[in-house]
Coordinates of C-alpha atoms in Angstrom, one line a residue:
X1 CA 70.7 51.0 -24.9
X2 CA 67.5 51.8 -25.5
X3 CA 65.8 55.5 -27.1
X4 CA 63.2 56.9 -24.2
X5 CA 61.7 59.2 -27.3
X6 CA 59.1 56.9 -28.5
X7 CA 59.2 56.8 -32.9
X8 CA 55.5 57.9 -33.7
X9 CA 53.2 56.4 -36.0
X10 CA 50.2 57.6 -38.2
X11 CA 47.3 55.5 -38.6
X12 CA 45.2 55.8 -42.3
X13 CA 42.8 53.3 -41.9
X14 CA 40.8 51.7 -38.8
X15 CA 38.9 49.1 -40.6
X16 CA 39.5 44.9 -39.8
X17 CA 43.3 45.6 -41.0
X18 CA 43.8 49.1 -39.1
X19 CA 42.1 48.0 -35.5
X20 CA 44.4 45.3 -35.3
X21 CA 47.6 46.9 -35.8
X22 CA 46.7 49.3 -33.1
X23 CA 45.4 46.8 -30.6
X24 CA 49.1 45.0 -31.5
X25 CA 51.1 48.2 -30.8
X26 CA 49.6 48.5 -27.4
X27 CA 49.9 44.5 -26.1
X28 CA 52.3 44.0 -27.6
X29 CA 54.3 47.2 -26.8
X30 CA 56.8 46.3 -24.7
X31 CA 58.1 43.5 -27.3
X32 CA 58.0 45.9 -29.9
X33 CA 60.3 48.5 -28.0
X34 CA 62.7 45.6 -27.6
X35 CA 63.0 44.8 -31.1
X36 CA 63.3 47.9 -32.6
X37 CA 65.5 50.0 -29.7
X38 CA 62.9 52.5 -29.1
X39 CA 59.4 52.7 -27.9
X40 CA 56.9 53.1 -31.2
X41 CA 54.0 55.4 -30.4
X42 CA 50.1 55.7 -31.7
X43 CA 50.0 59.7 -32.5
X44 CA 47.2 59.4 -34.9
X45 CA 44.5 57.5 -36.0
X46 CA 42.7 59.2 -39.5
X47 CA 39.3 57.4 -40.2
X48 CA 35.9 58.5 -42.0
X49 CA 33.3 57.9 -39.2
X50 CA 35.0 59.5 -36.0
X51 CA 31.9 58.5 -33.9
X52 CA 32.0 54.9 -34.0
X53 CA 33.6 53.3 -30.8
X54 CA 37.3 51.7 -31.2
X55 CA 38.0 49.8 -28.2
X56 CA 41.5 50.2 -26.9
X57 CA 42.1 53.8 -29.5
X58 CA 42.3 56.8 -27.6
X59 CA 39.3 59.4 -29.1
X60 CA 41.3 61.8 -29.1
X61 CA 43.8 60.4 -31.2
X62 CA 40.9 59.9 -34.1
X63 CA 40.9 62.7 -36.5
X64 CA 38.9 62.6 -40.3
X65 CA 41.4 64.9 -41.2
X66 CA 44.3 62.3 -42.6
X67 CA 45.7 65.3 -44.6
X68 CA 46.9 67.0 -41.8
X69 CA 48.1 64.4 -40.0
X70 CA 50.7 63.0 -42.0
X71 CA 51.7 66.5 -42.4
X72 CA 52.5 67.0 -38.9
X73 CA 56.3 66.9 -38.9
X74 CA 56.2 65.0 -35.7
X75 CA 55.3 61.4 -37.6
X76 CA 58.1 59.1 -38.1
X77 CA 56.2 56.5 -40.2
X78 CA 52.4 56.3 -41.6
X79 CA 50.8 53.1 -42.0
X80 CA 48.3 53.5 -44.6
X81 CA 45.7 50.4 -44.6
X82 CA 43.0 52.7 -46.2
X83 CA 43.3 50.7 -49.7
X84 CA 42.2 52.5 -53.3
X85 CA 44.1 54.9 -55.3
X86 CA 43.1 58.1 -53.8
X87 CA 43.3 59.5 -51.7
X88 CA 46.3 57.0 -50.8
X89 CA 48.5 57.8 -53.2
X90 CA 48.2 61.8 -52.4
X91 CA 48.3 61.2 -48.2
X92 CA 51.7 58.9 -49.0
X93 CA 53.6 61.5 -51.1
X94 CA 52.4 63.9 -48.4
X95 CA 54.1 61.9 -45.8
X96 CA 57.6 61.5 -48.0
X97 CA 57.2 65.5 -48.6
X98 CA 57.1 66.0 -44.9
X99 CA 59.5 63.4 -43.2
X100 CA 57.7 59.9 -42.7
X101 CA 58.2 56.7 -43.8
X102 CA 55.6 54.4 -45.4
X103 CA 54.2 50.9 -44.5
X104 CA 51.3 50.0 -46.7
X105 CA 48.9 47.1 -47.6
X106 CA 47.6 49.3 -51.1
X107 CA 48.2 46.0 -53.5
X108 CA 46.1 48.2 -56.3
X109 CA 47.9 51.6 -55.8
X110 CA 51.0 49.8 -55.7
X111 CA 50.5 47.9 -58.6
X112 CA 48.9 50.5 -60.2
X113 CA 51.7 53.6 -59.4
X114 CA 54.4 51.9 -57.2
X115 CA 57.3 53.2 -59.5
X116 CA 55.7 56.7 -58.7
X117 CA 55.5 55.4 -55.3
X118 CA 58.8 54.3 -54.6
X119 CA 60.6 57.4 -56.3
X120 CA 59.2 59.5 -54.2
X121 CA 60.6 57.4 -51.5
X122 CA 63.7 57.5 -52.9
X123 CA 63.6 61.1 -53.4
X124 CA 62.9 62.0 -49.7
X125 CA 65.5 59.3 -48.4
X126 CA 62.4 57.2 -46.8
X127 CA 61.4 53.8 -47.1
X128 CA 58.6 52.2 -48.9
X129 CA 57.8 48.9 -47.4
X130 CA 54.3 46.3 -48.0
X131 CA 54.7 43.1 -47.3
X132 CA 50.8 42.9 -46.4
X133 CA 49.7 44.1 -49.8
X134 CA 50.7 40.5 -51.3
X135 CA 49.0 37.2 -49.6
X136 CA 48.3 38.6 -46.1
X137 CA 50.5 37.2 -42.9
X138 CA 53.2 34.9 -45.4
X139 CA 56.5 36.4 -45.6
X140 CA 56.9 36.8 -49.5
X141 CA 57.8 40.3 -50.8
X142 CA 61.3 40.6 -48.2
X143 CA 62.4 37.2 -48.9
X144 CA 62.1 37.3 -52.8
X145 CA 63.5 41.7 -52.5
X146 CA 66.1 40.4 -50.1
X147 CA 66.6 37.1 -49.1
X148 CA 67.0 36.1 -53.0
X149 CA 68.3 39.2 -53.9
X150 CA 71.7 37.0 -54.9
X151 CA 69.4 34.6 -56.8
X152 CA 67.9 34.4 -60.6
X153 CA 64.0 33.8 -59.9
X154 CA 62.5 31.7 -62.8
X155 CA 58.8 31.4 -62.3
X156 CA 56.2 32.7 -59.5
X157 CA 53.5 30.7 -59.1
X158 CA 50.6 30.7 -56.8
X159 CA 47.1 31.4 -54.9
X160 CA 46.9 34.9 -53.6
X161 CA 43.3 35.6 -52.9
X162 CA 41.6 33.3 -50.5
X163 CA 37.9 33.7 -51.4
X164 CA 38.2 32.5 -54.7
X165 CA 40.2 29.7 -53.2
X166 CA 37.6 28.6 -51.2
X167 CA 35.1 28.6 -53.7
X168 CA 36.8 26.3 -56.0
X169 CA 37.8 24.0 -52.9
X170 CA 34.3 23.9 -52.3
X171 CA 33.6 23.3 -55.9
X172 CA 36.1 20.7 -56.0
X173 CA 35.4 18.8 -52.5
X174 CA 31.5 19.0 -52.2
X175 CA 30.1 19.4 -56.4
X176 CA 28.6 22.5 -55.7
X177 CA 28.3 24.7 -58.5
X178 CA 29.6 27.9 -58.3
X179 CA 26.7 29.7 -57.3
X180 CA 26.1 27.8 -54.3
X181 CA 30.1 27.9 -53.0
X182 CA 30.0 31.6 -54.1
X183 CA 26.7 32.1 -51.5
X184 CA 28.9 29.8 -48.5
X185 CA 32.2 31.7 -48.7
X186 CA 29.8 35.3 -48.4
X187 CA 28.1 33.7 -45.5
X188 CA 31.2 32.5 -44.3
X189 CA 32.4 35.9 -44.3
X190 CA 35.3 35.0 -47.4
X191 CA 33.4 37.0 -50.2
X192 CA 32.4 40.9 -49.8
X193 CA 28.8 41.6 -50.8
X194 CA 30.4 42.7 -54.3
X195 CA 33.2 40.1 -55.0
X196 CA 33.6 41.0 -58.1
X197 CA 37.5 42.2 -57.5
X198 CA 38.2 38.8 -56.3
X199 CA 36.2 36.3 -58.7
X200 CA 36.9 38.5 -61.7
X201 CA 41.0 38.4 -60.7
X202 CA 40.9 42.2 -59.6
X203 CA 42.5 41.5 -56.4
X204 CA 45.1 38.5 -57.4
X205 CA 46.3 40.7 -60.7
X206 CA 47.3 43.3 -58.4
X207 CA 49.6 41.2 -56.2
X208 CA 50.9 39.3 -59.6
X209 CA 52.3 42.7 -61.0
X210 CA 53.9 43.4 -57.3
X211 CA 55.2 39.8 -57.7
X212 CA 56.4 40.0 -61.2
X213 CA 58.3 43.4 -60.6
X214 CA 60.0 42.4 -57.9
X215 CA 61.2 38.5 -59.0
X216 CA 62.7 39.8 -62.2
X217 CA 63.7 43.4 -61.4
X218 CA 61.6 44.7 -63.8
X219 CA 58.6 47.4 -63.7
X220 CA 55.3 45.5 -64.2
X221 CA 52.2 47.3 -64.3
X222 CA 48.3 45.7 -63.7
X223 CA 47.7 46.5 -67.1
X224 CA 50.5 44.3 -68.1
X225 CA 49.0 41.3 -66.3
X226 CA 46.3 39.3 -68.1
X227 CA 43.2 38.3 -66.4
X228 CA 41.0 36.0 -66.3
X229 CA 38.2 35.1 -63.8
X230 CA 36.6 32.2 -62.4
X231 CA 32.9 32.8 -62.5
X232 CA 32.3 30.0 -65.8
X233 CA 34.4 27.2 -64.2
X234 CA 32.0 24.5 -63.7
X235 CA 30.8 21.0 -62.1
X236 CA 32.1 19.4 -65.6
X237 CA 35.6 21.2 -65.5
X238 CA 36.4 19.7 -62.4
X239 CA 35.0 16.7 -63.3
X240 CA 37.8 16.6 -66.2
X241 CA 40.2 18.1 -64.6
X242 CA 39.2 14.5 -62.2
X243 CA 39.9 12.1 -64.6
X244 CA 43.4 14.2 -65.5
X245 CA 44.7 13.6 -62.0
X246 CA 44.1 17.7 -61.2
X247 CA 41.8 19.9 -59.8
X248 CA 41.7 23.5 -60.9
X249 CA 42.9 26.8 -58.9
X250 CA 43.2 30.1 -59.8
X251 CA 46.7 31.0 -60.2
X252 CA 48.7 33.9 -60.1
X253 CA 51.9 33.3 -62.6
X254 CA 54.9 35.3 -63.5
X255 CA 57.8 34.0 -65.2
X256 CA 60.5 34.6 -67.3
X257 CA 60.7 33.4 -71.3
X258 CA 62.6 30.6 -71.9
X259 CA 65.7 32.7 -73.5
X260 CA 65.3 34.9 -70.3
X261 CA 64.8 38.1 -72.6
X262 CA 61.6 39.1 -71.8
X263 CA 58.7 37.9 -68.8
X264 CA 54.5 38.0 -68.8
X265 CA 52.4 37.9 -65.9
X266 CA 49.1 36.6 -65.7
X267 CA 45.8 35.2 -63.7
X268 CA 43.8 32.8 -64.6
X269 CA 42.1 29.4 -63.4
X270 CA 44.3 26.1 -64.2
X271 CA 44.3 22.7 -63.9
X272 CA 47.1 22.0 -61.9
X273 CA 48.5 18.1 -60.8
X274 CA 46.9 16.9 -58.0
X275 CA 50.7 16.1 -57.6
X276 CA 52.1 19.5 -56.8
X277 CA 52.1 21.0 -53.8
X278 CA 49.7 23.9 -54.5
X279 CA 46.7 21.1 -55.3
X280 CA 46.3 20.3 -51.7
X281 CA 45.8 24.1 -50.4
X282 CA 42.7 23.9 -49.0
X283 CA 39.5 26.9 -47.8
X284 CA 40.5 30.4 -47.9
X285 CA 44.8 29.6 -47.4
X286 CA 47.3 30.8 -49.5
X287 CA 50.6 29.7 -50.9
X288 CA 53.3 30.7 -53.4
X289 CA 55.4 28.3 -55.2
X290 CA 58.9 30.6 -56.0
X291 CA 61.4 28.7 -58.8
X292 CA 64.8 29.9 -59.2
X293 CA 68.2 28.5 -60.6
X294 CA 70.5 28.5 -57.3
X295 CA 67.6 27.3 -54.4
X296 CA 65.6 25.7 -56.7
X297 CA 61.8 25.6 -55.5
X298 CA 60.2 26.7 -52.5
X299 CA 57.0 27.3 -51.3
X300 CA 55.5 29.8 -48.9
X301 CA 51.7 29.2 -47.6
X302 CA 49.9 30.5 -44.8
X303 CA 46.6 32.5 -44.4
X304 CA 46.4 34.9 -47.1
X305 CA 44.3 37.5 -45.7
X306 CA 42.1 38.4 -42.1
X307 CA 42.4 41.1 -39.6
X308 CA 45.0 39.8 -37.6
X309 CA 47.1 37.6 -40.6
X310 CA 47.3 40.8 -42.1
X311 CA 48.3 43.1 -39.4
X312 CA 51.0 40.4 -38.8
X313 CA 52.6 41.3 -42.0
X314 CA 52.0 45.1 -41.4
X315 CA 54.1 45.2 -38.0
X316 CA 56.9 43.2 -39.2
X317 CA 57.3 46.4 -41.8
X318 CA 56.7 48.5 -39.3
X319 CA 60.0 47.0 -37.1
X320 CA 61.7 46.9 -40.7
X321 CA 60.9 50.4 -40.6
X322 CA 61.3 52.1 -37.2
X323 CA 64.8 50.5 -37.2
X324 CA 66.0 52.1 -40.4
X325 CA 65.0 55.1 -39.1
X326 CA 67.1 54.8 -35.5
X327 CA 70.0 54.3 -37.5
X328 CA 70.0 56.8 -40.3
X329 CA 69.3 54.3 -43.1
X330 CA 66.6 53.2 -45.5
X331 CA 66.3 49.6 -46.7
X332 CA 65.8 48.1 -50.3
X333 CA 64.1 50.3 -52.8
X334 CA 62.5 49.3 -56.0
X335 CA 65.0 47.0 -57.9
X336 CA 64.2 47.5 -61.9
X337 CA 67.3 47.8 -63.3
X338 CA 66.7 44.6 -65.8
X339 CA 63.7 46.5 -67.7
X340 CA 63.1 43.8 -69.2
X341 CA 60.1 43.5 -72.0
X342 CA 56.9 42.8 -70.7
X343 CA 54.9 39.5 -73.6
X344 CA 51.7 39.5 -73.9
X345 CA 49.4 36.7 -73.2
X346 CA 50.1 35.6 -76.9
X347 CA 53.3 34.4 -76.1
X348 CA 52.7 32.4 -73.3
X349 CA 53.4 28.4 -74.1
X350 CA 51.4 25.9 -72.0
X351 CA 49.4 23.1 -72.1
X352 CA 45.7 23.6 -72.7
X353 CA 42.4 21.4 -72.2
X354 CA 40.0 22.0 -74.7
X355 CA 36.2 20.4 -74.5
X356 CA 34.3 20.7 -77.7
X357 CA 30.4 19.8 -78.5
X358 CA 30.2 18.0 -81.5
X359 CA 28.3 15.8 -84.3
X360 CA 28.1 12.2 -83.3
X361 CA 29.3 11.1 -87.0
X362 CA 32.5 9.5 -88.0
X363 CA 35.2 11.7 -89.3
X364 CA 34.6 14.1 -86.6
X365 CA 38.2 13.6 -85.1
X366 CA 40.0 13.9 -88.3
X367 CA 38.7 16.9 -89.3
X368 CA 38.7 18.3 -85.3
X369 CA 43.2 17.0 -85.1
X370 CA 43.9 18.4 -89.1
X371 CA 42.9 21.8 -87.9
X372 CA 45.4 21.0 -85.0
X373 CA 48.2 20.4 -87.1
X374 CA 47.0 23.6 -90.0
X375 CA 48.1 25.1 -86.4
X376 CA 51.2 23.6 -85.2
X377 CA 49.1 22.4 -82.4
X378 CA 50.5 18.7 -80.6
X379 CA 47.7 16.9 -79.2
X380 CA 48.6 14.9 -76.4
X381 CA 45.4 13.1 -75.7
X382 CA 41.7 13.0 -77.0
X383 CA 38.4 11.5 -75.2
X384 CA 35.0 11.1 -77.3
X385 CA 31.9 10.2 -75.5
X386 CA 29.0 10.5 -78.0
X387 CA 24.9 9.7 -77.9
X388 CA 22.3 10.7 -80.1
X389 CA 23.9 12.3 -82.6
X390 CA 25.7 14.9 -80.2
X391 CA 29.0 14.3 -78.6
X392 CA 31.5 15.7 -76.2
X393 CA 35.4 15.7 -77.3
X394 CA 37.8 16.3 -75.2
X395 CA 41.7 17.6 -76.2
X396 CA 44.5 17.9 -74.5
X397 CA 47.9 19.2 -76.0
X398 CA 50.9 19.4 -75.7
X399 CA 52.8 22.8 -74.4
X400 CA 52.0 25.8 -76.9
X401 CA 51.4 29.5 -77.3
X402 CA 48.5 30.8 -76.5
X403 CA 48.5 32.8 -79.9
X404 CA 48.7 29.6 -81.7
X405 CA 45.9 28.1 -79.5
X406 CA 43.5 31.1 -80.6
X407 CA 43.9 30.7 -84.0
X408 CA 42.7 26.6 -83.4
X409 CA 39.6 27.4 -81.3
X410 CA 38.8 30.0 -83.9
X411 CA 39.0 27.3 -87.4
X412 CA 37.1 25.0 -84.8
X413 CA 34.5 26.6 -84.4
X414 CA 34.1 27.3 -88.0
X415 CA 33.7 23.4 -88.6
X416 CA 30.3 22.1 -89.4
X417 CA 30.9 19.7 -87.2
X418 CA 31.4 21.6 -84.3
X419 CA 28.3 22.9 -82.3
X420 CA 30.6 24.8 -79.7
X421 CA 33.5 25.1 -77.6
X422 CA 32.2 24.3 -74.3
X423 CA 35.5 25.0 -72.3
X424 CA 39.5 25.8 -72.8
X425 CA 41.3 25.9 -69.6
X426 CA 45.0 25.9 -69.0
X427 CA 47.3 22.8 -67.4
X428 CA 50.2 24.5 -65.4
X429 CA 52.1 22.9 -62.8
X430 CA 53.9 20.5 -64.8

């Protein structure tokens, strides 16, 4: 039987992400009611510019005064799709204080303070839920918090922002340099005017820390993640990455050590197989590839981010949500009882692609595979294409630590031989 009281929800945010979850309550009202067992009901709408026209909102619901409106008492849950760290983080604590549950998209705050976050949750009896704040409409964060929940999660590994995605498609399928694909995804509407958090890994270090605390029950913060951008990837990387069989991506990777004692988390561009299954995700999708020992590999893709995608995401919390609350319960909290040690990047083992200018002379390659070995350093391949009395050399090795990589690139480029190091980029997927 169905509640007549309608559950009442708060509204932070009425931006690309915010308008559609409202217009989605009201068409899609009816449906909603069905799901959850009780009508769900727009109370309030908190914005900064009350005068600009939402079609479908109610004026009178808009308020600038978010403060007081997730202090009502009246507010079952708050959806906050504001984004930042304040004044998020206060408005949410303010809604656990006085007796609403949370659904947010905040990938920073939560990544940022989402231990914070979800004892405060926990402390109120309410739920904390964000399934938008990590790769937009694809179900990720419930399936790896619940639907693994009886399962050991290896590795994480994937493409969670779609702008920088698109550029390096672009890169890849047309030879545009990155300027030029940078200039079509902002005209496209992919890159903000300032896309800094996305090309600089802002955005997708965010999401790897949510990721990485969740898969291994452990408390990751962004400052644990390490982060690399994508702005010097070039023509000439993916032209090597080419004649490996790969193209590159930026990848989001968490994964636990070998011995399973400790985990790292990191963002960076790769060359990745043209052979795996992230290679062939194309414009501004995403998808993650999740390992683990008893379902062994799947892979979730779908659009990563959008209005609508987004929103998607958003309202399947909000169900989550409004259901708990017509039964009395709260779901799944934050899960970090493994604590384990967070490595830093030095300890990650890989496979790396090194390009080096060099001197056209013989004895070049000795000297440039002794420092190698000085380093414990396994090359697996090497390609030397000289004219001139310059020369290009490129290395591949096998799997080793980033630590031990440093120390190479660093006695390399203290040969005489050696006019510069002209690229080093990661092989994962293999």
């Amino acid at each position: 039987m169905m509640r007549t009281r309608p559950l009442k929800v708060a509204l932070l945010g009425c931006g690309v992400v915010g308008s559609e979850v409202a217009r989605i309550m009201t068409t899609h009202a009816a449906d909603l009611a069905a799901r959850i067992g009780a009508p769900v009901e727009l109370a309030g709408v908190a914005v900064r510019r009350p005068s600009k026209v939402r079609e479908g909102i109610d004026p009178a619901l808009v308020t600038t005064d978010a403060t007081a409106l997730v202090k009502r008492g009246d507010i079952d849950v708050v959806v906050e799709v504001i984004g930042g760290i304040e004044p998020a983080r206060t408005l949410i604590t303010t809604a656990f204080e006085h007796g609403a549950s949370v659904v947010s998209a905040n990938k920073a705050l939560l990544a940022q303070d989402g231990a914070d976050l979800h004892a405060a949750a926990e402390a109120h009896n309410k739920d904390l839920y964000y399934e938008a704040a990590v790769a937009g409409a694809i179900p990720l964060i419930r399936p790896l918090r619940e639907s693994l929940a009886g399962d050991k999660v290896n590795r994480v590994l994937g493409i969670v922002n779609g702008t920088t995605n698109f550029i390096l498609d672009k890169m890849d399928s047309t030879g545009a340099g990155y300027q030029e694909a940078l200039d079509e995804a902002t005209a496209l509407g992919y890159a903000e005017a300032d896309p800094t958090a996305d090309v600089e890994a802002f955005d997708a270090a965010a999401k790897a820390a949510i990721l990485a605390g969740i898969a291994f029950h452990t408390r990751v913060r962004l400052d644990d993640v390490y982060r690399e951008g994508m702005t010097e990837v070039t023509a000439a990387d993916f032209a090597s990455a080419r004649e490996m069989g790969c193209t590159i991506k930026l990848l989001a990777i968490c994964e636990r050590a070998e011995d399973g004692g400790s985990v790292t988390a990191r963002v960076h561009p790769a060359m990745i197989p043209l052979t795996h299954p992230l290679a062939s995700v194309r414009g501004a999708y995403n998808a993650v590839f999740v390992e683990s020992d008893a379902s062994g590999q799947l892979m979730f893709y779908g659009p990563g981010a959008g209005g609508a995608p987004t929103a998607s995401a958003v309202l399947g919390d909000l169900v989550a949500v409004c259901r708990n609350r017509l039964n009395g319960a709260t779901g799944p909290g934050e899960s970090s009882y493994a604590a384990l040690p967070v490595s830093g990047m030095g300890a990650v083992v890989t496979r790396y692609h090194i390009s080096l200018d060099v001197a056209d002379k013989p004895g070049v390659l000795a000297q440039v595979a002794t420092v190698f070995a000085e380093h414990g350093v396994s090359i697996d391949t090497v390609r030397q294409q000289g004219k001139d009395g310059e020369a290009s050399l490129v290395v591949v090795t096998h799997r080793a630590s980033d630590a031990a990589l440093g120390g190479t690139v660093e006695a390399l480029r203290k040969l005489d031989t050696v006019r510069g190091v002209a690229s080093i980029m990661r092989v994962e997927g293999e």
